[in-house]
Backbone as a printed PyTorch tensor [residue, N CA C, xyz], in Angstrom:
tensor([[[-21.3540,  -1.8530,  -2.0570],
         [-20.0410,  -1.8550,  -2.6360],
         [-19.2450,  -0.6260,  -2.2110]],

        [[-17.9680,  -0.8330,  -2.0030],
         [-17.0630,   0.2440,  -1.6320],
         [-15.6620,  -0.1630,  -2.0540]],

        [[-15.0060,   0.6700,  -2.8300],
         [-13.6390,   0.3710,  -3.2650],
         [-12.7390,   0.1600,  -2.0570]],

        [[-11.9500,  -0.8800,  -2.1100],
         [-10.9860,  -1.1380,  -1.0470],
         [-11.5320,  -1.9290,   0.1260]],

        [[-12.8010,  -2.3260,   0.1130],
         [-13.3720,  -3.0510,   1.2480],
         [-12.7240,  -4.4290,   1.3760]],

        [[-12.4690,  -4.8330,   2.6150],
         [-11.9090,  -6.1410,   2.9270],
         [-12.9130,  -6.9280,   3.7640]],

        [[-12.6030,  -8.1770,   4.0170],
         [-13.4530,  -8.9680,   4.8950],
         [-13.1870,  -8.5720,   6.3510]],

        [[-11.9530,  -8.7900,   6.8150],
         [-11.6410,  -8.5700,   8.2310],
         [-10.4140,  -7.6950,   8.4730]],

        [[ -9.7760,  -7.2450,   7.4080],
         [ -8.5330,  -6.5040,   7.5640],
         [ -8.7670,  -5.0000,   7.5890]],

        [[ -8.0310,  -4.3220,   8.4630],
         [ -8.0730,  -2.8620,   8.5320],
         [ -7.0540,  -2.3160,   7.5490]],

        [[ -7.5060,  -1.5380,   6.6050],
         [ -6.6180,  -0.9830,   5.5800],
         [ -5.8290,   0.1740,   6.1810]],

        [[ -4.5000,   0.0980,   6.1770],
         [ -3.7090,   1.1720,   6.7600],
         [ -3.7270,   2.4620,   5.9250]],

        [[ -4.2070,   2.3890,   4.6870],
         [ -4.2200,   3.5590,   3.8130],
         [ -5.6010,   4.1890,   3.6620]],

        [[ -6.6610,   3.4180,   3.9350],
         [ -8.0380,   3.9110,   3.7870],
         [ -8.8470,   3.5190,   5.0100]],

        [[ -9.4270,   4.4790,   5.6460],
         [-10.2080,   4.2290,   6.8450],
         [-11.5870,   3.6640,   6.4960]],

        [[-12.1190,   2.8100,   7.3610],
         [-13.4900,   2.3410,   7.2390],
         [-13.7310,   1.3080,   6.1570]],

        [[-12.7600,   0.4530,   5.8790],
         [-12.9310,  -0.5530,   4.8260],
         [-13.1050,  -1.9690,   5.3710]],

        [[-12.9940,  -2.1580,   6.6720],
         [-13.0490,  -3.4740,   7.2970],
         [-14.4980,  -3.9620,   7.3670]],

        [[-14.8340,  -4.9270,   6.5140],
         [-16.2090,  -5.4000,   6.3750],
         [-16.8730,  -5.8270,   7.6680]],

        [[-16.1840,  -6.6220,   8.4940],
         [-16.8230,  -7.1270,   9.7070],
         [-17.1650,  -6.0220,  10.6970]],

        [[-16.5000,  -4.8960,  10.6090],
         [-16.8350,  -3.7720,  11.4980],
         [-18.0820,  -3.0300,  11.0330]],

        [[-18.3180,  -3.0200,   9.7390],
         [-19.4280,  -2.2650,   9.1690],
         [-20.6900,  -3.0970,   8.9480]],

        [[-20.5180,  -4.3790,   8.7320],
         [-21.6210,  -5.2300,   8.3090],
         [-22.7860,  -5.3000,   9.2960]],

        [[-22.5410,  -5.4670,  10.5950],
         [-23.6710,  -5.5350,  11.5180],
         [-24.5770,  -4.2930,  11.4560]],

        [[-23.9780,  -3.1290,  11.3240],
         [-24.7680,  -1.8960,  11.2180],
         [-25.5770,  -1.8810,   9.9280]],

        [[-24.9530,  -2.2780,   8.8190],
         [-25.6660,  -2.3300,   7.5450],
         [-26.8280,  -3.3150,   7.6030]],

        [[-26.6120,  -4.4600,   8.2280],
         [-27.6740,  -5.4550,   8.3460],
         [-28.8330,  -4.9310,   9.1790]],

        [[-28.5150,  -4.2760,  10.2840],
         [-29.5630,  -3.7390,  11.1480],
         [-30.3100,  -2.5870,  10.4720]],

        [[-29.5940,  -1.7690,   9.7410],
         [-30.2030,  -0.6220,   9.0600],
         [-31.1240,  -1.0410,   7.9290]],

        [[-30.6620,  -1.9950,   7.1200],
         [-31.3950,  -2.3370,   5.8990],
         [-32.2730,  -3.5690,   6.0120]],

        [[-32.0350,  -4.4170,   6.9960],
         [-32.8190,  -5.6350,   7.2070],
         [-33.0870,  -6.3770,   5.8890]],

        [[-32.0210,  -6.7900,   5.1970],
         [-32.1950,  -7.4210,   3.8830],
         [-32.8130,  -8.8150,   3.9640]],

        [[-33.5800,  -9.1370,   2.9470],
         [-34.1580, -10.4780,   2.8420],
         [-33.2470, -11.3890,   2.0380]],

        [[-32.4440, -10.8030,   1.1800],
         [-31.5150, -11.5500,   0.3360],
         [-30.2150, -10.7750,   0.2650]],

        [[-29.0990, -11.5090,   0.2420],
         [-27.7960, -10.8570,   0.2640],
         [-26.8700, -11.5080,  -0.7640]],

        [[-26.1980, -10.6610,  -1.5250],
         [-25.1300, -11.1100,  -2.4130],
         [-23.8460, -10.5430,  -1.8300]],

        [[-22.8770, -11.4180,  -1.5800],
         [-21.6160, -10.9550,  -1.0160],
         [-20.4680, -11.4200,  -1.8990]],

        [[-19.6420, -10.4590,  -2.3140],
         [-18.4580, -10.7540,  -3.1190],
         [-17.3170,  -9.8700,  -2.6180]],

        [[-16.5680, -10.3960,  -1.6980],
         [-15.3910,  -9.7100,  -1.1600],
         [-14.2030, -10.6560,  -1.2410]],

        [[-13.0120, -10.1080,  -1.1430],
         [-11.8180, -10.9370,  -1.0970],
         [-10.6660, -10.4210,  -1.9320]],

        [[-10.9530,  -9.6810,  -2.9890],
         [ -9.8680,  -9.1760,  -3.8330],
         [ -8.9150,  -8.3020,  -3.0270]],

        [[ -9.4430,  -7.3620,  -2.2740],
         [ -8.5850,  -6.4500,  -1.5170],
         [ -7.8470,  -7.1540,  -0.3860]],

        [[ -8.3880,  -8.2760,   0.0760],
         [ -7.7090,  -9.0700,   1.1020],
         [ -6.4110,  -9.6640,   0.5630]],

        [[ -6.2640,  -9.7180,  -0.7560],
         [ -5.0640, -10.2660,  -1.3990],
         [ -3.8970,  -9.2800,  -1.4020]],

        [[ -4.0950,  -8.0590,  -0.9480],
         [ -3.0120,  -7.0690,  -0.9360],
         [ -1.8400,  -7.5840,  -0.1000]],

        [[ -0.6500,  -7.2430,  -0.5180],
         [  0.5500,  -7.8020,   0.1030],
         [  0.6980,  -7.4460,   1.5800]],

        [[  0.2560,  -6.2540,   1.9960],
         [  0.5040,  -5.9160,   3.3930],
         [ -0.3720,  -6.6820,   4.3670]],

        [[ -1.3590,  -7.4600,   3.8980],
         [ -2.1280,  -8.3320,   4.7910],
         [ -1.4650,  -9.6970,   4.9330]],

        [[ -0.7200, -10.1190,   3.9230],
         [ -0.0670, -11.4220,   3.9680],
         [ -1.0410, -12.5800,   4.0960]],

        [[ -2.2410, -12.4150,   3.5840],
         [ -3.2930, -13.4190,   3.7460],
         [ -3.1720, -14.5500,   2.7310]],

        [[ -3.5660, -15.7150,   3.1660],
         [ -3.7060, -16.8600,   2.2680],
         [ -5.1740, -16.9290,   1.8400]],

        [[ -5.4560, -17.7430,   0.8350],
         [ -6.8540, -17.9350,   0.4330],
         [ -7.6580, -18.5070,   1.6020]],

        [[ -7.0370, -19.3890,   2.3590],
         [ -7.7220, -19.9660,   3.5200],
         [ -8.0660, -18.9400,   4.5810]],

        [[ -7.1510, -18.0230,   4.8580],
         [ -7.4510, -16.9990,   5.8770],
         [ -8.4990, -16.0050,   5.3710]],

        [[ -8.5080, -15.7350,   4.0760],
         [ -9.5680, -14.8910,   3.5120],
         [-10.9080, -15.6120,   3.6500]],

        [[-10.8900, -16.9200,   3.4440],
         [-12.1020, -17.7170,   3.6410],
         [-12.6170, -17.6270,   5.0700]],

        [[-11.7240, -17.5840,   6.0480],
         [-12.1590, -17.4210,   7.4390],
         [-12.8730, -16.0880,   7.6290]],

        [[-12.3890, -15.0540,   6.9420],
         [-13.0660, -13.7590,   6.9970],
         [-14.4660, -13.8330,   6.3960]],

        [[-14.5970, -14.5620,   5.2900],
         [-15.9130, -14.7450,   4.6640],
         [-16.8420, -15.4870,   5.6200]],

        [[-16.3410, -16.5110,   6.2750],
         [-17.1680, -17.2540,   7.2420],
         [-17.6610, -16.3420,   8.3630]],

        [[-16.8050, -15.4370,   8.7980],
         [-17.2060, -14.5030,   9.8620],
         [-18.3370, -13.5970,   9.3720]],

        [[-18.2490, -13.1290,   8.1300],
         [-19.3160, -12.3120,   7.5640],
         [-20.6140, -13.1040,   7.4280]],

        [[-20.5050, -14.3620,   7.0400],
         [-21.6940, -15.2210,   6.9270],
         [-22.3590, -15.3710,   8.2930]],

        [[-21.5690, -15.5410,   9.3350],
         [-22.1350, -15.6320,  10.6950],
         [-22.8360, -14.3290,  11.0840]],

        [[-22.2640, -13.2050,  10.6820],
         [-22.9060, -11.9250,  10.9650],
         [-24.2470, -11.8200,  10.2410]],

        [[-24.2970, -12.3100,   9.0140],
         [-25.5700, -12.2990,   8.2800],
         [-26.5830, -13.1690,   9.0070]],

        [[-26.1710, -14.3360,   9.4170],
         [-27.0930, -15.2570,  10.0850],
         [-27.5840, -14.6820,  11.4150]],

        [[-26.7600, -13.9030,  12.0910],
         [-27.1800, -13.2540,  13.3320],
         [-28.0970, -12.0680,  13.0580]],

        [[-27.7570, -11.2630,  12.0550],
         [-28.4980, -10.0220,  11.8020],
         [-29.6680, -10.1510,  10.8560]],

        [[-29.6590, -11.1660,  10.0020],
         [-30.7330, -11.3870,   9.0260],
         [-30.8820, -12.8930,   8.8280]],

        [[-31.3590, -13.5840,   9.8760],
         [-31.3460, -15.0450,   9.8740],
         [-32.1250, -15.7210,   8.7410]],

        [[-33.1150, -15.0640,   8.1950],
         [-33.9040, -15.7030,   7.1340],
         [-33.4200, -15.3180,   5.7260]],

        [[-32.3750, -14.5090,   5.6490],
         [-31.8770, -14.0490,   4.3440],
         [-31.3010, -15.1980,   3.5350]],

        [[-31.5960, -15.1850,   2.2540],
         [-30.9460, -16.0950,   1.3200],
         [-29.6120, -15.4440,   0.9540]],

        [[-28.5460, -16.2360,   0.9440],
         [-27.2060, -15.6930,   0.7410],
         [-26.5840, -16.2790,  -0.5220]],

        [[-26.1850, -15.3990,  -1.4190],
         [-25.4140, -15.7900,  -2.5950],
         [-23.9720, -15.3490,  -2.3500]],

        [[-23.0840, -16.3170,  -2.1960],
         [-21.6610, -16.0430,  -2.0240],
         [-21.0020, -16.1000,  -3.3860]],

        [[-20.2780, -15.0500,  -3.7260],
         [-19.5690, -14.9950,  -4.9980],
         [-18.0770, -14.8360,  -4.7500]],

        [[-17.2970, -15.6800,  -5.3750],
         [-15.8470, -15.4740,  -5.3440],
         [-15.5260, -14.4510,  -6.4300]],

        [[-14.6130, -13.5270,  -6.1500],
         [-14.3040, -12.4760,  -7.1250],
         [-13.4620, -12.9800,  -8.2930]],

        [[-13.3470, -12.1560,  -9.3080],
         [-12.4620, -12.4930, -10.4240],
         [-11.0260, -12.5320,  -9.9130]],

        [[-10.1980, -13.2870, -10.5970],
         [ -8.7750, -13.3380, -10.2420],
         [ -8.1100, -12.0280, -10.6650]],

        [[ -7.0530, -11.7060,  -9.9930],
         [ -6.2400, -10.5530, -10.3900],
         [ -5.4630, -10.8950, -11.6550]],

        [[ -5.1620,  -9.8840, -12.4550],
         [ -4.3640, -10.0850, -13.6530],
         [ -2.9140, -10.3920, -13.3150]],

        [[ -2.2620, -11.1110, -14.1960],
         [ -0.8850, -11.5620, -13.9780],
         [  0.1020, -10.4270, -13.7390]],

        [[ -0.2110,  -9.2110, -14.1890],
         [  0.7200,  -8.0910, -14.0680],
         [  0.1940,  -6.9690, -13.1640]],

        [[ -0.8090,  -7.2460, -12.3480],
         [ -1.4280,  -6.1930, -11.5370],
         [ -0.3980,  -5.4520, -10.6860]],

        [[  0.5780,  -6.1400, -10.2020],
         [  1.5830,  -5.5810,  -9.3080],
         [  2.6610,  -4.7800, -10.0500]],

        [[  2.7340,  -4.9430, -11.3610],
         [  3.8110,  -4.3530, -12.1520],
         [  3.3510,  -3.0690, -12.8560]],

        [[  3.2760,  -2.0100, -12.0780],
         [  2.9270,  -0.7160, -12.6530],
         [  1.4470,  -0.3770, -12.6470]],

        [[  0.6030,  -1.2760, -12.1810],
         [ -0.8360,  -0.9970, -12.1420],
         [ -1.2830,  -0.6680, -10.7220]],

        [[ -1.1350,  -1.6060,  -9.8040],
         [ -1.5270,  -1.3860,  -8.4090],
         [ -0.4730,  -2.0240,  -7.5230]],

        [[  0.4000,  -1.2130,  -6.9880],
         [  1.5400,  -1.7110,  -6.2190],
         [  1.1600,  -2.2450,  -4.8370]],

        [[ -0.1180,  -2.1520,  -4.4620],
         [ -0.5540,  -2.7560,  -3.2090],
         [ -0.6440,  -4.2790,  -3.3360]],

        [[ -0.6040,  -4.7760,  -4.5770],
         [ -0.6250,  -6.2080,  -4.8450],
         [  0.7610,  -6.6620,  -5.2820]],

        [[  1.0480,  -7.9320,  -5.0750],
         [  2.3110,  -8.5240,  -5.5150],
         [  2.0570,  -9.8010,  -6.2910]],

        [[  3.1230, -10.4560,  -6.6950],
         [  2.9910, -11.7080,  -7.4460],
         [  2.1620, -12.7340,  -6.6820]],

        [[  2.4000, -12.8480,  -5.3830],
         [  1.6570, -13.8120,  -4.5760],
         [  0.1700, -13.4680,  -4.5170]],

        [[ -0.1630, -12.1840,  -4.5980],
         [ -1.5640, -11.7660,  -4.5820],
         [ -2.3380, -12.4190,  -5.7150]],

        [[ -1.7090, -12.5100,  -6.8730],
         [ -2.3490, -13.1160,  -8.0420],
         [ -2.6640, -14.5770,  -7.7540]],

        [[ -1.6960, -15.3000,  -7.2020],
         [ -1.9070, -16.7180,  -6.8870],
         [ -3.0160, -16.8860,  -5.8500]],

        [[ -2.9980, -16.0840,  -4.8090],
         [ -4.0330, -16.1720,  -3.7730],
         [ -5.4090, -15.9160,  -4.3890]],

        [[ -5.5150, -14.9230,  -5.2610],
         [ -6.8120, -14.6160,  -5.8740],
         [ -7.3270, -15.7820,  -6.7190]],

        [[ -6.4270, -16.5420,  -7.3170],
         [ -6.8160, -17.7040,  -8.1280],
         [ -7.2870, -18.8750,  -7.2700]],

        [[ -6.9180, -18.8860,  -6.0100],
         [ -7.3170, -19.9580,  -5.1000],
         [ -8.6630, -19.6960,  -4.4270]],

        [[ -9.1590, -18.4750,  -4.4990],
         [-10.3960, -18.1320,  -3.8080],
         [-11.6310, -18.9030,  -4.2810]],

        [[-11.8320, -19.1360,  -5.5930],
         [-13.0490, -19.8440,  -6.0000],
         [-13.2440, -21.1950,  -5.3130]],

        [[-12.1970, -21.9640,  -5.1930],
         [-12.3440, -23.2790,  -4.5460],
         [-12.6400, -23.1400,  -3.0610]],

        [[-11.9700, -22.2100,  -2.4030],
         [-12.2210, -21.9690,  -0.9740],
         [-13.6700, -21.5320,  -0.7710]],

        [[-14.1540, -20.5930,  -1.5830],
         [-15.5180, -20.0850,  -1.4450],
         [-16.5490, -21.1620,  -1.7770]],

        [[-16.2530, -21.9910,  -2.7730],
         [-17.1690, -23.0820,  -3.1200],
         [-17.3260, -24.0250,  -1.9290]],

        [[-16.2170, -24.3440,  -1.2720],
         [-16.2650, -25.2050,  -0.0890],
         [-17.0810, -24.5620,   1.0280]],

        [[-16.8660, -23.2720,   1.2490],
         [-17.6070, -22.5550,   2.2940],
         [-19.0970, -22.5790,   1.9760]],

        [[-19.4460, -22.2960,   0.7260],
         [-20.8640, -22.2920,   0.3300],
         [-21.4930, -23.6550,   0.5780]],

        [[-20.7720, -24.6980,   0.2360],
         [-21.2830, -26.0580,   0.4380],
         [-21.4690, -26.3530,   1.9250]],

        [[-20.4720, -26.0400,   2.7240],
         [-20.5240, -26.3230,   4.1620],
         [-21.5610, -25.4740,   4.8910]],

        [[-21.7380, -24.2450,   4.4460],
         [-22.6460, -23.3170,   5.1240],
         [-24.0550, -23.3030,   4.5290]],

        [[-24.2770, -24.0600,   3.4640],
         [-25.5970, -24.0930,   2.8330],
         [-25.9490, -22.8020,   2.1150]],

        [[-24.9680, -22.2270,   1.4140],
         [-25.1640, -20.9710,   0.6940],
         [-25.2790, -21.2500,  -0.8040]],

        [[-25.8370, -20.3190,  -1.5230],
         [-25.7830, -20.3580,  -2.9840],
         [-24.4030, -19.8390,  -3.3770]],

        [[-23.8990, -20.2800,  -4.5400],
         [-22.5370, -19.9250,  -4.9140],
         [-22.4200, -19.6160,  -6.3980]],

        [[-21.5510, -18.6530,  -6.6940],
         [-21.2290, -18.2980,  -8.0750],
         [-19.7790, -17.8160,  -8.1100]],

        [[-19.0110, -18.3190,  -9.0610],
         [-17.6230, -17.8770,  -9.2350],
         [-17.5810, -16.8180, -10.3230]],

        [[-17.2950, -15.5850,  -9.9630],
         [-17.2280, -14.5010, -10.9500],
         [-16.1870, -14.7970, -12.0210]],

        [[-15.1270, -15.5110, -11.6400],
         [-14.0550, -15.8240, -12.5870],
         [-14.5040, -16.7800, -13.6900]],

        [[-15.6580, -17.4110, -13.5340],
         [-16.2090, -18.2500, -14.6040],
         [-16.8100, -17.3960, -15.7220]],

        [[-17.0170, -16.1080, -15.4630],
         [-17.7150, -15.2400, -16.4100],
         [-16.9290, -14.0080, -16.8370]],

        [[-15.9290, -13.6280, -16.0490],
         [-15.2140, -12.3830, -16.3510],
         [-13.7540, -12.4870, -15.9380]],

        [[-12.9500, -11.6420, -16.5360],
         [-11.5200, -11.5490, -16.2460],
         [-11.1770, -10.0740, -16.0090]],

        [[-10.0260,  -9.8110, -15.4210],
         [ -9.6380,  -8.4110, -15.2360],
         [ -9.2880,  -7.7640, -16.5760]],

        [[ -9.5010,  -6.4860, -16.6550],
         [ -9.2070,  -5.7490, -17.8880],
         [ -7.7010,  -5.6300, -18.1060]],

        [[ -7.3320,  -5.4620, -19.3410],
         [ -5.9300,  -5.1870, -19.6710],
         [ -5.5380,  -3.8020, -19.1600]],

        [[ -6.5210,  -2.9250, -19.0210],
         [ -6.2910,  -1.5400, -18.6120],
         [ -5.6600,  -1.4310, -17.2270]],

        [[ -6.1630,  -2.2590, -16.2690],
         [ -5.5920,  -2.1450, -14.9250],
         [ -5.3090,  -3.4860, -14.2440]],

        [[ -5.6150,  -4.6040, -14.9080],
         [ -5.3080,  -5.9350, -14.3820],
         [ -6.0400,  -6.2600, -13.0750]],

        [[ -7.0590,  -5.4750, -12.7490],
         [ -7.7200,  -5.6380, -11.4550],
         [ -9.2410,  -5.6140, -11.5720]],

        [[ -9.7690,  -4.7050, -12.3610],
         [-11.2120,  -4.5280, -12.4890],
         [-11.7020,  -5.0320, -13.8450]],

        [[-12.9730,  -5.3530, -13.9060],
         [-13.5640,  -5.8190, -15.1600],
         [-13.7740,  -4.6570, -16.1200]],

        [[-13.7680,  -4.9680, -17.3980],
         [-14.1490,  -3.9690, -18.3890],
         [-15.6580,  -4.0840, -18.6080]],

        [[-16.1880,  -3.2880, -19.5170],
         [-17.6280,  -3.2520, -19.7650],
         [-18.1620,  -4.6310, -20.1650]],

        [[-17.4280,  -5.3290, -20.9990],
         [-17.8260,  -6.6690, -21.4380],
         [-17.9030,  -7.6350, -20.2580]],

        [[-16.9140,  -7.5810, -19.3930],
         [-16.8830,  -8.4350, -18.2090],
         [-18.0290,  -8.1370, -17.2620]],

        [[-18.3150,  -6.8530, -17.0670],
         [-19.4390,  -6.4650, -16.2060],
         [-20.7540,  -7.0130, -16.7570]],

        [[-20.9090,  -6.9140, -18.0620],
         [-22.1440,  -7.3950, -18.6890],
         [-22.2850,  -8.9080, -18.5240]],

        [[-21.2230,  -9.6560, -18.8010],
         [-21.2640, -11.1130, -18.6810],
         [-21.5550, -11.5410, -17.2420]],

        [[-20.9070, -10.8850, -16.2990],
         [-21.1310, -11.2300, -14.8980],
         [-22.5420, -10.8410, -14.4670]],

        [[-23.0160,  -9.6830, -14.8740],
         [-24.3700,  -9.2520, -14.5140],
         [-25.4080, -10.2490, -15.0180]],

        [[-25.2180, -10.7390, -16.2200],
         [-26.1580, -11.7200, -16.7710],
         [-26.1240, -13.0170, -15.9700]],

        [[-24.9300, -13.4490, -15.5610],
         [-24.7970, -14.6640, -14.7600],
         [-25.4420, -14.4900, -13.3870]],

        [[-25.2430, -13.3240, -12.7790],
         [-25.8310, -13.0530, -11.4750],
         [-27.3600, -13.0120, -11.5880]],

        [[-27.8660, -12.3620, -12.6110],
         [-29.3140, -12.3070, -12.8080],
         [-29.9000, -13.7020, -12.9570]],

        [[-29.2380, -14.5430, -13.7350],
         [-29.7080, -15.9190, -13.9090],
         [-29.6850, -16.6790, -12.5830]],

        [[-28.6260, -16.5190, -11.8310],
         [-28.4930, -17.2100, -10.5410],
         [-29.5480, -16.7250,  -9.5590]],

        [[-29.7670, -15.4250,  -9.4920],
         [-30.7680, -14.8830,  -8.5840],
         [-32.1680, -15.3510,  -8.9880]],

        [[-32.4080, -15.4250, -10.2790],
         [-33.6980, -15.9380, -10.7540],
         [-33.9120, -17.3810, -10.3060]],

        [[-32.8670, -18.1870, -10.3400],
         [-32.9460, -19.5730,  -9.8660],
         [-33.2530, -19.6100,  -8.3720]],

        [[-32.5830, -18.7430,  -7.6210],
         [-32.7370, -18.7320,  -6.1570],
         [-34.1450, -18.3060,  -5.7430]],

        [[-34.6390, -17.2560,  -6.3990],
         [-35.9430, -16.7160,  -6.0220],
         [-37.0710, -17.4730,  -6.7110]]])
């Protein structure tokens, strides 16, 4: 995990956040047997102009990197929680109104990708919502609910 990480976009404000540039090295270094991937929220930032579909293409590219670097790894793809309705209004100006809509479309796109690619899938938005504090991140309750769901899903997989 790294704040600001994207699937395929280079962040003009933070260096080294482009997932596809870093992932092959991480895979080679750690040689994971199982992988949980949940990216996409930061791809919703307005300066990328991404649609849910184009973010999905970035996820597919990461999945291909996993299959190349850790071919036997079991992969759990998670769609992130949706952004709060007011995230752009005084909380995080890197997001806009459209960012919220795009974030709400990610679960269906990711579910389709998981089905087509033969991945395990979990929608974080089924278990948690963004906090009122910042409209972007989960609060303690949300983290707990999501952690329990992830633990249950991983137990099923393993």
